[in-house]
Amino acid sequence: MNRNAKIGVVGVAATSVIIVALVTTTLASPGPSPSPSPIAQASHTPPGATPTPSGVPTTLPSPSVSASPTPLPTATPLPTAVLVPAPLTGRMVTPEVAAHHPIAVMIDDLRAARPQSGLNSASVVWQAPAEGGIPRYMAIFQDKVPKLVGPVRSSRLYYIAWAAEWRSAYFHAGGSPQALATLRAKGRGQYVYNGEAFRYSNTFYRLPTRSAPHNLYVAGTKLRSLAKSLGAKDQTYQAAWKFAPDAPLESRPSGGTITVGYPYNKITYKYDRKSNTYLRSVTGEAKQTDAADKTRIAPKNVIVMRMRFGPLNDGHPGAPRLEANVVGSGPAWISTNGRTIKGTWKKTAMTKPTQFYDKNGDEVTLTVGQTFVQVLTTNTSTYPMSIKAGSDTPPASPAPG
């Protein structure tokens, strides 16, 4: 075969190989495929280089460098609020609230004065005879500020003695000669800070929807600022009574009532096991409600105490005013967590606290919250009382419907 023929054969053979390769490649590729990822992408083979098997990259792509994540700002933890027991209720409050100076307000209890305003916000409420068989309230406010208080009425010496236990800012509208003389002599912080309502006509006002004298009111926020103007400063107070949390539900009795009588008002407390409170009713109000917050009056503790009262003989033209042996001791019934114990009350001096002891002489423990103190004379026929214990048998579950 001549040289030209050989060259022609070789050219044909080479061309055939190229054609076969192209056909094979075309048949193996079903069509265009999605753009491969860098790691699966074949590289071009330069002339003279050893081909790389299909599907294996000649070089690995450099790993992508991701930006360093921006760290989230660290939240500054809020300081934990420090709480301390309020001195008159044991409620946990801020130190600022616990240092509030106690404020005592005389409140009317004639039927025309009901419903009264502010009683629910009081830490302690004292109720005692005034004159003519009509009792009167003194509400002491410390860890809560009432929206409205009233009707404000006149002072008596034995109420000053209870307010003096905290050297309270003491607000009243007039008073017996005995009380007013005491306030003139001891009303600049020796016993109390004297807040005579008639001096502050821009703070106390008459409610037009009620008739005088049962319509004198004051806003609670005004009392705080007025107390400061009288010289009553906030300070650290030591509790006079011991407090503990509510008893567990399973240890509370079901039912039980406390009834105390004044000639012109009969008060009944019905123990409510679920709320661990004593639901209060008075003559003319089956469910006594605070007119300021429209809520049922229901203290955590009820104390009944008896002491000697007698006519003041101060020349009052109407029913005789009274005086009481408020410094001394006598019988007391202390009700808390649905149970009542008989004990003793003691007060050793005008500015010393009234304290309560069980039959063994140990100081009683009250439940955290509001306390109502019912003061009765030693005349059990005119000022009767009765206490009906609750049952320790758990209440029956309602039948399935």
CSV table of C-alpha atoms in Angstrom, one decimal:
chain,number,residue,atom,x,y,z
A,1,MET,CA,0.0,0.0,0.0
A,2,ASN,CA,1.4,3.3,-1.0
A,3,ARG,CA,2.0,6.1,1.5
A,4,ASN,CA,-1.0,8.2,0.5
A,5,ALA,CA,-3.3,5.2,0.9
A,6,LYS,CA,-1.9,4.6,4.5
A,7,ILE,CA,-2.5,8.2,5.4
A,8,GLY,CA,-6.1,7.9,4.1
A,9,VAL,CA,-6.8,4.8,6.1
A,10,VAL,CA,-5.5,6.3,9.3
A,11,GLY,CA,-7.5,9.5,8.7
A,12,VAL,CA,-10.7,7.5,8.2
A,13,ALA,CA,-10.0,5.4,11.3
A,14,ALA,CA,-9.4,8.5,13.4
A,15,THR,CA,-12.5,10.1,12.1
A,16,SER,CA,-14.5,7.0,12.8
A,17,VAL,CA,-13.2,7.0,16.4
A,18,ILE,CA,-14.2,10.6,16.9
A,19,ILE,CA,-17.6,10.0,15.4
A,20,VAL,CA,-18.2,7.0,17.7
A,21,ALA,CA,-17.1,8.9,20.7
A,22,LEU,CA,-19.4,11.8,19.9
A,23,VAL,CA,-22.3,9.4,19.3
A,24,THR,CA,-21.6,7.6,22.6
A,25,THR,CA,-21.4,10.9,24.5
A,26,THR,CA,-24.6,12.1,22.9
A,27,LEU,CA,-26.5,8.9,23.7
A,28,ALA,CA,-25.2,8.9,27.3
A,29,SER,CA,-26.5,12.5,27.9
A,30,PRO,CA,-30.3,12.5,28.1
A,31,GLY,CA,-30.5,16.2,27.8
A,32,PRO,CA,-29.3,19.3,29.6
A,33,SER,CA,-29.0,18.9,33.3
A,34,PRO,CA,-29.1,21.5,36.1
A,35,SER,CA,-25.9,23.3,36.8
A,36,PRO,CA,-23.9,20.9,38.9
A,37,SER,CA,-22.5,21.9,42.3
A,38,PRO,CA,-18.8,22.9,42.3
A,39,ILE,CA,-17.7,19.5,43.7
A,40,ALA,CA,-19.5,17.7,40.9
A,41,GLN,CA,-18.3,19.9,38.1
A,42,ALA,CA,-15.7,18.4,35.6
A,43,SER,CA,-12.7,20.5,34.6
A,44,HIS,CA,-11.4,21.0,31.1
A,45,THR,CA,-8.4,18.7,30.2
A,46,PRO,CA,-5.6,20.6,28.5
A,47,PRO,CA,-3.8,19.0,25.5
A,48,GLY,CA,-1.2,16.5,26.6
A,49,ALA,CA,-2.6,16.1,30.1
A,50,THR,CA,-3.8,12.8,31.5
A,51,PRO,CA,-7.6,12.8,31.4
A,52,THR,CA,-9.3,12.7,34.8
A,53,PRO,CA,-12.1,10.1,35.2
A,54,SER,CA,-15.5,11.5,34.7
A,55,GLY,CA,-17.2,12.8,37.8
A,56,VAL,CA,-14.0,13.4,39.8
A,57,PRO,CA,-12.9,17.0,40.1
A,58,THR,CA,-9.3,17.9,39.5
A,59,THR,CA,-9.4,20.4,42.2
A,60,LEU,CA,-11.7,20.8,45.2
A,61,PRO,CA,-13.4,24.1,45.6
A,62,SER,CA,-12.3,26.3,48.4
A,63,PRO,CA,-14.8,26.2,51.3
A,64,SER,CA,-16.9,29.3,51.3
A,65,VAL,CA,-15.9,31.6,54.1
A,66,SER,CA,-19.1,32.6,56.0
A,67,ALA,CA,-19.2,35.9,57.9
A,68,SER,CA,-18.8,35.5,61.7
A,69,PRO,CA,-22.3,35.7,63.3
A,70,THR,CA,-23.0,38.9,65.1
A,71,PRO,CA,-23.4,38.0,68.7
A,72,LEU,CA,-26.8,38.9,70.2
A,73,PRO,CA,-26.6,41.5,73.0
A,74,THR,CA,-26.8,39.9,76.4
A,75,ALA,CA,-29.8,41.1,78.3
A,76,THR,CA,-29.0,42.7,81.6
A,77,PRO,CA,-30.8,40.8,84.3
A,78,LEU,CA,-33.3,42.9,86.2
A,79,PRO,CA,-32.6,43.1,89.9
A,80,THR,CA,-34.8,40.9,92.0
A,81,ALA,CA,-37.3,43.0,93.9
A,82,VAL,CA,-36.7,42.9,97.6
A,83,LEU,CA,-39.9,42.4,99.6
A,84,VAL,CA,-40.5,42.6,103.3
A,85,PRO,CA,-43.5,42.0,105.5
A,86,ALA,CA,-45.8,44.9,106.0
A,87,PRO,CA,-45.9,45.6,109.8
A,88,LEU,CA,-49.7,45.6,110.2
A,89,THR,CA,-50.7,42.8,107.9
A,90,GLY,CA,-47.7,40.6,107.1
A,91,ARG,CA,-48.2,41.1,103.4
A,92,MET,CA,-45.0,41.1,101.3
A,93,VAL,CA,-44.4,44.6,100.0
A,94,THR,CA,-41.5,46.8,99.0
A,95,PRO,CA,-39.4,48.3,101.8
A,96,GLU,CA,-40.8,51.7,100.7
A,97,VAL,CA,-44.4,50.6,101.3
A,98,ALA,CA,-43.5,48.9,104.5
A,99,ALA,CA,-42.1,52.2,105.8
A,100,HIS,CA,-45.3,54.2,105.1
A,101,HIS,CA,-46.6,56.0,108.2
A,102,PRO,CA,-49.9,54.5,109.4
A,103,ILE,CA,-52.9,56.7,108.9
A,104,ALA,CA,-56.0,56.3,111.1
A,105,VAL,CA,-59.4,57.6,110.1
A,106,MET,CA,-62.6,57.7,112.2
A,107,ILE,CA,-65.6,56.4,110.2
A,108,ASP,CA,-69.3,56.7,110.8
A,109,ASP,CA,-71.5,53.6,111.3
A,110,LEU,CA,-75.0,55.0,111.6
A,111,ARG,CA,-77.3,53.4,109.0
A,112,ALA,CA,-77.3,56.6,107.0
A,113,ALA,CA,-73.6,56.3,106.6
A,114,ARG,CA,-73.7,52.8,105.0
A,115,PRO,CA,-72.1,51.6,102.8
A,116,GLN,CA,-68.9,53.2,104.0
A,117,SER,CA,-65.9,53.8,101.7
A,118,GLY,CA,-62.3,52.6,102.3
A,119,LEU,CA,-62.7,49.8,104.8
A,120,ASN,CA,-61.4,47.2,102.3
A,121,SER,CA,-58.1,49.0,102.0
A,122,ALA,CA,-57.4,49.2,105.7
A,123,SER,CA,-54.8,47.0,107.3
A,124,VAL,CA,-56.7,46.9,110.6
A,125,VAL,CA,-60.2,48.1,111.4
A,126,TRP,CA,-61.4,48.7,115.0
A,127,GLN,CA,-65.1,48.9,115.8
A,128,ALA,CA,-66.3,49.9,119.2
A,129,PRO,CA,-69.3,51.6,120.9
A,130,ALA,CA,-69.4,55.3,120.6
A,131,GLU,CA,-72.7,56.6,122.2
A,132,GLY,CA,-76.3,55.7,122.3
A,133,GLY,CA,-75.6,52.1,121.3
A,134,ILE,CA,-74.2,53.2,117.9
A,135,PRO,CA,-70.7,51.8,117.1
A,136,ARG,CA,-68.0,53.6,115.2
A,137,TYR,CA,-65.1,52.4,113.1
A,138,MET,CA,-61.4,53.5,113.1
A,139,ALA,CA,-59.6,52.2,110.0
A,140,ILE,CA,-55.8,52.2,110.0
A,141,PHE,CA,-54.2,52.3,106.5
A,142,GLN,CA,-50.6,51.4,105.9
A,143,ASP,CA,-49.7,49.1,103.0
A,144,LYS,CA,-52.7,50.2,100.8
A,145,VAL,CA,-54.1,53.6,99.8
A,146,PRO,CA,-57.8,53.8,99.6
A,147,LYS,CA,-59.6,55.6,96.7
A,148,LEU,CA,-62.0,57.3,99.1
A,149,VAL,CA,-62.6,57.3,102.8
A,150,GLY,CA,-65.7,58.2,104.7
A,151,PRO,CA,-68.0,59.3,106.1
A,152,VAL,CA,-65.5,60.8,108.6
A,153,ARG,CA,-66.7,61.3,112.1
A,154,SER,CA,-65.6,62.5,115.5
A,155,SER,CA,-62.9,61.3,117.9
A,156,ARG,CA,-63.0,59.4,121.2
A,157,LEU,CA,-60.1,58.9,123.6
A,158,TYR,CA,-60.0,55.1,123.4
A,159,TYR,CA,-59.7,55.3,119.6
A,160,ILE,CA,-56.7,57.7,120.1
A,161,ALA,CA,-55.2,55.0,122.3
A,162,TRP,CA,-55.4,52.4,119.5
A,163,ALA,CA,-54.1,54.9,116.9
A,164,ALA,CA,-51.3,55.8,119.3
A,165,GLU,CA,-49.9,52.3,119.1
A,166,TRP,CA,-48.4,53.4,115.7
A,167,ARG,CA,-48.3,57.1,116.4
A,168,SER,CA,-50.6,57.3,113.5
A,169,ALA,CA,-51.6,60.4,111.6
A,170,TYR,CA,-55.1,60.5,113.1
A,171,PHE,CA,-57.9,62.1,111.1
A,172,HIS,CA,-61.3,62.9,112.6
A,173,ALA,CA,-64.1,65.6,112.5
A,174,GLY,CA,-64.3,67.1,116.0
A,175,GLY,CA,-64.5,64.9,119.1
A,176,SER,CA,-65.4,64.7,122.7
A,177,PRO,CA,-63.9,67.3,125.0
A,178,GLN,CA,-61.7,64.6,126.5
A,179,ALA,CA,-60.4,63.5,123.1
A,180,LEU,CA,-59.8,67.0,121.9
A,181,ALA,CA,-57.9,68.0,125.0
A,182,THR,CA,-55.7,65.0,124.6
A,183,LEU,CA,-55.1,65.8,120.9
A,184,ARG,CA,-54.1,69.4,121.8
A,185,ALA,CA,-51.6,68.1,124.4
A,186,LYS,CA,-50.3,65.0,122.6
A,187,GLY,CA,-51.2,65.5,119.0
A,188,ARG,CA,-47.9,66.5,117.5
A,189,GLY,CA,-46.4,63.0,117.5
A,190,GLN,CA,-46.4,62.2,121.3
A,191,TYR,CA,-49.5,60.0,120.8
A,192,VAL,CA,-50.6,60.7,117.3
A,193,TYR,CA,-50.4,63.4,114.6
A,194,ASN,CA,-53.6,65.4,114.9
A,195,GLY,CA,-55.5,65.7,111.6
A,196,GLU,CA,-58.7,67.7,112.4
A,197,ALA,CA,-60.8,67.6,109.3
A,198,PHE,CA,-62.4,71.0,109.8
A,199,ARG,CA,-59.0,72.6,109.4
A,200,TYR,CA,-58.5,71.2,105.9
A,201,SER,CA,-61.6,72.2,104.0
A,202,ASN,CA,-59.7,71.9,100.7
A,203,THR,CA,-58.9,68.2,101.4
A,204,PHE,CA,-62.1,67.0,103.1
A,205,TYR,CA,-65.4,67.7,101.4
A,206,ARG,CA,-69.1,67.0,101.6
A,207,LEU,CA,-70.7,64.4,99.3
A,208,PRO,CA,-73.8,66.0,97.9
A,209,THR,CA,-75.6,62.7,97.5
A,210,ARG,CA,-75.7,62.2,101.3
A,211,SER,CA,-77.0,64.2,104.2
A,212,ALA,CA,-74.8,65.9,106.8
A,213,PRO,CA,-73.1,64.9,109.1
A,214,HIS,CA,-72.9,61.5,107.3
A,215,ASN,CA,-71.3,62.9,104.1
A,216,LEU,CA,-67.7,64.1,105.0
A,217,TYR,CA,-65.1,62.3,102.8
A,218,VAL,CA,-61.5,62.5,101.8
A,219,ALA,CA,-59.4,61.0,99.0
A,220,GLY,CA,-56.8,58.4,100.1
A,221,THR,CA,-54.0,60.0,98.2
A,222,LYS,CA,-54.6,63.3,99.9
A,223,LEU,CA,-54.3,61.7,103.3
A,224,ARG,CA,-50.7,60.6,102.5
A,225,SER,CA,-49.6,64.1,101.6
A,226,LEU,CA,-51.5,65.6,104.5
A,227,ALA,CA,-49.9,63.2,107.0
A,228,LYS,CA,-46.5,64.3,105.8
A,229,SER,CA,-47.4,68.0,106.3
A,230,LEU,CA,-48.4,67.1,109.9
A,231,GLY,CA,-44.9,65.8,110.6
A,232,ALA,CA,-45.6,62.0,110.2
A,233,LYS,CA,-42.5,60.6,108.5
A,234,ASP,CA,-42.0,57.3,106.9
A,235,GLN,CA,-39.7,55.0,108.9
A,236,THR,CA,-38.9,51.3,109.6
A,237,TYR,CA,-41.6,49.7,111.8
A,238,GLN,CA,-41.5,46.5,113.8
A,239,ALA,CA,-44.6,44.3,113.6
A,240,ALA,CA,-46.7,44.2,116.8
A,241,TRP,CA,-48.5,40.9,115.8
A,242,LYS,CA,-47.2,37.6,114.4
A,243,PHE,CA,-48.4,36.5,111.0
A,244,ALA,CA,-48.2,33.3,109.0
A,245,PRO,CA,-49.4,32.2,105.5
A,246,ASP,CA,-52.9,30.7,104.9
A,247,ALA,CA,-53.4,27.2,106.3
A,248,PRO,CA,-53.6,24.5,103.6
A,249,LEU,CA,-57.1,24.0,102.2
A,250,GLU,CA,-57.4,20.5,103.5
A,251,SER,CA,-56.8,21.6,107.1
A,252,ARG,CA,-59.5,24.3,107.0
A,253,PRO,CA,-63.0,23.7,108.4
A,254,SER,CA,-66.2,24.1,106.5
A,255,GLY,CA,-68.6,26.8,107.6
A,256,GLY,CA,-68.7,28.5,110.9
A,257,THR,CA,-70.0,31.9,112.0
A,258,ILE,CA,-69.2,34.7,114.4
A,259,THR,CA,-71.9,37.1,115.5
A,260,VAL,CA,-71.4,40.3,117.6
A,261,GLY,CA,-74.2,42.6,118.6
A,262,TYR,CA,-74.4,46.3,119.3
A,263,PRO,CA,-77.7,47.9,120.1
A,264,TYR,CA,-77.9,49.5,116.6
A,265,ASN,CA,-75.9,47.1,114.6
A,266,LYS,CA,-75.6,43.3,114.4
A,267,ILE,CA,-72.4,42.0,112.6
A,268,THR,CA,-72.1,38.5,111.3
A,269,TYR,CA,-69.0,36.8,109.8
A,270,LYS,CA,-69.4,33.7,107.8
A,271,TYR,CA,-66.2,31.7,107.2
A,272,ASP,CA,-65.5,30.9,103.6
A,273,ARG,CA,-63.2,27.9,103.3
A,274,LYS,CA,-62.1,28.5,99.8
A,275,SER,CA,-60.9,32.1,100.2
A,276,ASN,CA,-60.0,31.6,103.9
A,277,THR,CA,-61.8,34.8,104.8
A,278,TYR,CA,-64.7,35.9,106.9
A,279,LEU,CA,-67.5,37.3,104.8
A,280,ARG,CA,-69.0,40.2,106.7
A,281,SER,CA,-72.7,41.3,107.0
A,282,VAL,CA,-74.2,44.1,109.0
A,283,THR,CA,-77.7,45.3,109.8
A,284,GLY,CA,-79.3,46.4,106.5
A,285,GLU,CA,-76.5,44.8,104.4
A,286,ALA,CA,-76.6,41.1,104.0
A,287,LYS,CA,-73.3,41.4,102.0
A,288,GLN,CA,-71.4,44.3,103.3
A,289,THR,CA,-69.6,46.0,100.4
A,290,ASP,CA,-67.1,48.8,100.3
A,291,ALA,CA,-68.6,51.7,98.4
A,292,ALA,CA,-65.1,52.7,97.1
A,293,ASP,CA,-64.2,49.5,95.3
A,294,LYS,CA,-67.6,47.7,95.2
A,295,THR,CA,-66.0,44.6,96.8
A,296,ARG,CA,-67.4,42.4,99.6
A,297,ILE,CA,-65.7,43.1,102.9
A,298,ALA,CA,-64.0,39.9,104.1
A,299,PRO,CA,-61.1,40.1,106.5
A,300,LYS,CA,-58.6,37.3,107.1
A,301,ASN,CA,-58.8,37.6,110.9
A,302,VAL,CA,-61.5,38.5,113.3
A,303,ILE,CA,-60.8,39.4,116.9
A,304,VAL,CA,-63.5,40.0,119.5
A,305,MET,CA,-62.5,41.6,122.8
A,306,ARG,CA,-64.4,42.8,125.9
A,307,MET,CA,-63.5,45.7,128.1
A,308,ARG,CA,-65.2,48.0,130.6
A,309,PHE,CA,-67.0,51.0,129.3
A,310,GLY,CA,-68.8,53.7,131.3
A,311,PRO,CA,-70.4,57.1,130.7
A,312,LEU,CA,-68.0,59.9,130.2
A,313,ASN,CA,-70.2,62.5,132.0
A,314,ASP,CA,-68.9,65.4,129.9
A,315,GLY,CA,-72.2,67.2,129.8
A,316,HIS,CA,-73.1,66.0,126.3
A,317,PRO,CA,-76.8,66.9,125.8
A,318,GLY,CA,-77.7,63.8,123.8
A,319,ALA,CA,-76.8,60.2,124.5
A,320,PRO,CA,-73.9,60.0,126.9
A,321,ARG,CA,-70.5,59.6,125.5
A,322,LEU,CA,-68.4,56.7,126.7
A,323,GLU,CA,-64.9,56.1,128.1
A,324,ALA,CA,-63.2,52.8,128.3
A,325,ASN,CA,-60.5,51.0,130.2
A,326,VAL,CA,-58.4,50.6,127.1
A,327,VAL,CA,-55.1,50.1,129.0
A,328,GLY,CA,-55.3,46.8,130.9
A,329,SER,CA,-56.4,43.3,129.9
A,330,GLY,CA,-59.5,41.2,129.3
A,331,PRO,CA,-60.9,38.3,127.5
A,332,ALA,CA,-60.5,37.9,123.7
A,333,TRP,CA,-61.6,35.5,121.0
A,334,ILE,CA,-59.2,35.2,118.1
A,335,SER,CA,-60.5,33.7,114.8
A,336,THR,CA,-58.2,32.8,111.9
A,337,ASN,CA,-58.0,30.0,109.3
A,338,GLY,CA,-61.6,29.2,110.2
A,339,ARG,CA,-60.9,28.4,113.9
A,340,THR,CA,-61.4,30.3,117.1
A,341,ILE,CA,-59.4,30.2,120.3
A,342,LYS,CA,-60.2,32.0,123.5
A,343,GLY,CA,-57.4,34.0,125.0
A,344,THR,CA,-56.6,37.4,126.5
A,345,TRP,CA,-55.9,40.9,125.3
A,346,LYS,CA,-53.3,43.1,127.0
A,347,LYS,CA,-52.2,46.7,126.6
A,348,THR,CA,-49.7,48.1,129.0
A,349,ALA,CA,-49.6,51.8,128.1
A,350,MET,CA,-51.2,54.4,125.8
A,351,THR,CA,-48.6,54.0,123.0
A,352,LYS,CA,-48.0,50.3,123.5
A,353,PRO,CA,-49.6,47.7,121.2
A,354,THR,CA,-52.7,45.7,122.1
A,355,GLN,CA,-51.5,42.1,122.0
A,356,PHE,CA,-53.3,38.8,122.1
A,357,TYR,CA,-52.4,35.6,123.9
A,358,ASP,CA,-53.7,32.1,124.0
A,359,LYS,CA,-54.6,30.2,127.2
A,360,ASN,CA,-51.0,29.3,127.8
A,361,GLY,CA,-49.9,32.9,127.6
A,362,ASP,CA,-48.3,32.5,124.2
A,363,GLU,CA,-48.7,35.2,121.6
A,364,VAL,CA,-51.2,34.1,118.9
A,365,THR,CA,-50.4,34.0,115.2
A,366,LEU,CA,-52.7,35.6,112.7
A,367,THR,CA,-53.0,34.9,109.0
A,368,VAL,CA,-51.4,37.3,106.6
A,369,GLY,CA,-53.9,40.0,105.6
A,370,GLN,CA,-56.6,42.3,107.1
A,371,THR,CA,-57.8,42.1,110.7
A,372,PHE,CA,-61.1,43.3,112.1
A,373,VAL,CA,-61.2,43.9,115.8
A,374,GLN,CA,-64.7,44.0,117.4
A,375,VAL,CA,-64.7,45.7,120.8
A,376,LEU,CA,-67.6,44.9,123.1
A,377,THR,CA,-68.5,46.1,126.6
A,378,THR,CA,-68.6,43.6,129.5
A,379,ASN,CA,-72.4,43.8,129.4
A,380,THR,CA,-73.2,40.5,127.6
A,381,SER,CA,-76.9,41.1,127.4
A,382,THR,CA,-76.7,44.4,125.6
A,383,TYR,CA,-73.6,43.5,123.7
A,384,PRO,CA,-74.0,39.7,122.9
A,385,MET,CA,-71.7,37.5,120.9
A,386,SER,CA,-71.8,33.9,119.7
A,387,ILE,CA,-69.3,31.7,117.8
A,388,LYS,CA,-70.3,28.6,115.9
A,389,ALA,CA,-67.5,26.4,114.9
A,390,GLY,CA,-67.2,24.9,111.4
A,391,SER,CA,-67.0,21.2,110.6
A,392,ASP,CA,-63.9,19.2,109.9
A,393,THR,CA,-65.8,16.9,107.7
A,394,PRO,CA,-64.8,17.7,104.1
A,395,PRO,CA,-67.7,19.1,102.1
A,396,ALA,CA,-69.4,16.6,99.8
A,397,SER,CA,-68.5,16.7,96.2
A,398,PRO,CA,-71.4,17.6,93.9
A,399,ALA,CA,-73.1,14.7,92.3
A,400,PRO,CA,-72.2,14.3,88.5
A,401,GLY,CA,-74.8,15.8,86.3
